[in-house]
């Protein structure tokens, strides 16, 4: 396994472990223009267990499967806290829904 940094065309970046041309091991991935950050374990390009932080400061800490929140996790939004089991929740769509609600 090697390590390094990759800058995406959209402004996002990944810095961490690599194997077979994919994120593997520990790494940090930031979205375009600061639209969130995931820090944690990767398995050949997919998140495994870690923390996703939205620009608002809200977080999800827990397990992932195929790029979606899946398994045990904790989501915090200000004073609101949800602990439980997630089933294939795609974080990027959820982030957009949260951002839309926060604007209104």
PDB file of C-alpha atoms in Angstrom:
ATOM      1  CA  UNK A   1       0.000   0.000   0.000  1.00  0.00           C
ATOM      2  CA  UNK A   2       1.250   3.473  -0.817  1.00  0.00           C
ATOM      3  CA  UNK A   3       0.023   6.925   0.118  1.00  0.00           C
ATOM      4  CA  UNK A   4      -0.456  10.251  -1.533  1.00  0.00           C
ATOM      5  CA  UNK A   5      -2.779  13.047  -2.521  1.00  0.00           C
ATOM      6  CA  UNK A   6      -5.217  13.305  -5.415  1.00  0.00           C
ATOM      7  CA  UNK A   7      -6.928  16.567  -6.391  1.00  0.00           C
ATOM      8  CA  UNK A   8     -10.282  16.137  -8.147  1.00  0.00           C
ATOM      9  CA  UNK A   9     -11.305  18.407 -11.040  1.00  0.00           C
ATOM     10  CA  UNK A  10     -14.250  19.706  -8.960  1.00  0.00           C
ATOM     11  CA  UNK A  11     -11.978  21.095  -6.211  1.00  0.00           C
ATOM     12  CA  UNK A  12     -12.231  18.159  -3.808  1.00  0.00           C
ATOM     13  CA  UNK A  13      -9.183  16.200  -2.666  1.00  0.00           C
ATOM     14  CA  UNK A  14      -8.191  12.845  -1.171  1.00  0.00           C
ATOM     15  CA  UNK A  15      -5.099  12.413   0.972  1.00  0.00           C
ATOM     16  CA  UNK A  16      -4.191   9.031   2.414  1.00  0.00           C
ATOM     17  CA  UNK A  17      -3.512   5.418   1.594  1.00  0.00           C
ATOM     18  CA  UNK A  18      -3.798   3.915  -1.895  1.00  0.00           C
ATOM     19  CA  UNK A  19      -3.918   0.401  -3.252  1.00  0.00           C
ATOM     20  CA  UNK A  20      -4.762  -0.703  -6.775  1.00  0.00           C
ATOM     21  CA  UNK A  21      -5.396   2.925  -7.774  1.00  0.00           C
ATOM     22  CA  UNK A  22      -8.120   3.373  -5.138  1.00  0.00           C
ATOM     23  CA  UNK A  23      -8.374   4.946  -1.686  1.00  0.00           C
ATOM     24  CA  UNK A  24      -7.421   2.216   0.785  1.00  0.00           C
ATOM     25  CA  UNK A  25      -6.427   2.292   4.447  1.00  0.00           C
ATOM     26  CA  UNK A  26      -6.788   5.586   6.310  1.00  0.00           C
ATOM     27  CA  UNK A  27      -7.516   8.804   4.450  1.00  0.00           C
ATOM     28  CA  UNK A  28      -9.320  12.126   4.338  1.00  0.00           C
ATOM     29  CA  UNK A  29     -11.539  13.185   1.443  1.00  0.00           C
ATOM     30  CA  UNK A  30     -12.908  16.711   1.094  1.00  0.00           C
ATOM     31  CA  UNK A  31     -15.779  17.643  -1.164  1.00  0.00           C
ATOM     32  CA  UNK A  32     -15.682  20.411  -3.765  1.00  0.00           C
ATOM     33  CA  UNK A  33     -15.469  23.951  -2.369  1.00  0.00           C
ATOM     34  CA  UNK A  34     -15.467  22.660   1.228  1.00  0.00           C
ATOM     35  CA  UNK A  35     -18.786  20.798   0.884  1.00  0.00           C
ATOM     36  CA  UNK A  36     -17.992  18.315   3.635  1.00  0.00           C
ATOM     37  CA  UNK A  37     -15.198  15.999   4.674  1.00  0.00           C
ATOM     38  CA  UNK A  38     -14.855  12.280   5.408  1.00  0.00           C
ATOM     39  CA  UNK A  39     -12.013  11.057   7.609  1.00  0.00           C
ATOM     40  CA  UNK A  40     -11.582   7.376   8.295  1.00  0.00           C
ATOM     41  CA  UNK A  41     -10.943   3.939   6.874  1.00  0.00           C
ATOM     42  CA  UNK A  42     -11.285   3.098   3.184  1.00  0.00           C
ATOM     43  CA  UNK A  43     -11.561  -0.229   1.364  1.00  0.00           C
ATOM     44  CA  UNK A  44     -10.704   0.008  -2.341  1.00  0.00           C
ATOM     45  CA  UNK A  45     -12.475   3.318  -2.936  1.00  0.00           C
ATOM     46  CA  UNK A  46     -15.320   3.024  -0.422  1.00  0.00           C
ATOM     47  CA  UNK A  47     -15.709   4.395   3.094  1.00  0.00           C
ATOM     48  CA  UNK A  48     -15.709   1.725   5.849  1.00  0.00           C
ATOM     49  CA  UNK A  49     -15.844   3.451   9.240  1.00  0.00           C
ATOM     50  CA  UNK A  50     -15.224   7.109   9.995  1.00  0.00           C
ATOM     51  CA  UNK A  51     -16.602  10.593  10.462  1.00  0.00           C
ATOM     52  CA  UNK A  52     -18.336  12.734   7.830  1.00  0.00           C
ATOM     53  CA  UNK A  53     -18.539  16.442   8.697  1.00  0.00           C
ATOM     54  CA  UNK A  54     -20.865  18.823   6.848  1.00  0.00           C
ATOM     55  CA  UNK A  55     -19.874  22.512   6.416  1.00  0.00           C
ATOM     56  CA  UNK A  56     -22.450  23.375   9.103  1.00  0.00           C
ATOM     57  CA  UNK A  57     -20.489  21.314  11.652  1.00  0.00           C
ATOM     58  CA  UNK A  58     -23.081  18.515  11.749  1.00  0.00           C
ATOM     59  CA  UNK A  59     -21.486  15.061  11.783  1.00  0.00           C
ATOM     60  CA  UNK A  60     -22.107  11.388  11.158  1.00  0.00           C
ATOM     61  CA  UNK A  61     -19.735   8.942  12.832  1.00  0.00           C
ATOM     62  CA  UNK A  62     -20.115   5.284  12.080  1.00  0.00           C
ATOM     63  CA  UNK A  63     -20.120   2.531   9.501  1.00  0.00           C
ATOM     64  CA  UNK A  64     -20.487   2.730   5.722  1.00  0.00           C
ATOM     65  CA  UNK A  65     -21.150   0.312   2.869  1.00  0.00           C
ATOM     66  CA  UNK A  66     -20.698   1.060  -0.841  1.00  0.00           C
ATOM     67  CA  UNK A  67     -20.506   4.825  -0.238  1.00  0.00           C
ATOM     68  CA  UNK A  68     -23.611   4.990   1.961  1.00  0.00           C
ATOM     69  CA  UNK A  69     -24.181   5.203   5.716  1.00  0.00           C
ATOM     70  CA  UNK A  70     -24.940   1.641   6.691  1.00  0.00           C
ATOM     71  CA  UNK A  71     -24.757  -0.003  10.107  1.00  0.00           C
ATOM     72  CA  UNK A  72     -24.347   1.554  13.531  1.00  0.00           C
ATOM     73  CA  UNK A  73     -23.711   5.277  13.666  1.00  0.00           C
ATOM     74  CA  UNK A  74     -24.290   8.561  15.440  1.00  0.00           C
ATOM     75  CA  UNK A  75     -25.471  11.710  13.702  1.00  0.00           C
ATOM     76  CA  UNK A  76     -25.303  15.089  15.428  1.00  0.00           C
ATOM     77  CA  UNK A  77     -27.029  18.288  14.304  1.00  0.00           C
ATOM     78  CA  UNK A  78     -26.489  21.026  16.855  1.00  0.00           C
ATOM     79  CA  UNK A  79     -28.113  19.741  20.049  1.00  0.00           C
ATOM     80  CA  UNK A  80     -29.939  16.967  18.173  1.00  0.00           C
ATOM     81  CA  UNK A  81     -28.369  13.495  18.370  1.00  0.00           C
ATOM     82  CA  UNK A  82     -29.438  10.264  16.680  1.00  0.00           C
ATOM     83  CA  UNK A  83     -27.834   6.953  17.610  1.00  0.00           C
ATOM     84  CA  UNK A  84     -28.936   3.916  15.717  1.00  0.00           C
ATOM     85  CA  UNK A  85     -28.664   1.711  12.706  1.00  0.00           C
ATOM     86  CA  UNK A  86     -28.599   3.141   9.195  1.00  0.00           C
ATOM     87  CA  UNK A  87     -29.595   1.322   6.025  1.00  0.00           C
ATOM     88  CA  UNK A  88     -27.933   2.493   2.797  1.00  0.00           C
ATOM     89  CA  UNK A  89     -28.337   6.250   3.312  1.00  0.00           C
ATOM     90  CA  UNK A  90     -26.452   8.158   0.609  1.00  0.00           C
ATOM     91  CA  UNK A  91     -24.746  11.027   2.418  1.00  0.00           C
ATOM     92  CA  UNK A  92     -24.321  13.426  -0.487  1.00  0.00           C
ATOM     93  CA  UNK A  93     -28.059  13.550  -1.247  1.00  0.00           C
ATOM     94  CA  UNK A  94     -28.765  13.916   2.464  1.00  0.00           C
ATOM     95  CA  UNK A  95     -26.249  16.762   2.682  1.00  0.00           C
ATOM     96  CA  UNK A  96     -28.043  18.587  -0.138  1.00  0.00           C
ATOM     97  CA  UNK A  97     -31.399  18.129   1.595  1.00  0.00           C
ATOM     98  CA  UNK A  98     -29.957  19.499   4.844  1.00  0.00           C
ATOM     99  CA  UNK A  99     -28.416  22.483   3.074  1.00  0.00           C
ATOM    100  CA  UNK A 100     -31.753  23.294   1.412  1.00  0.00           C
ATOM    101  CA  UNK A 101     -33.564  23.134   4.773  1.00  0.00           C
ATOM    102  CA  UNK A 102     -30.938  25.315   6.452  1.00  0.00           C
ATOM    103  CA  UNK A 103     -31.356  28.018   3.769  1.00  0.00           C
ATOM    104  CA  UNK A 104     -35.124  28.283   4.326  1.00  0.00           C
TER     105      UNK A 104
END
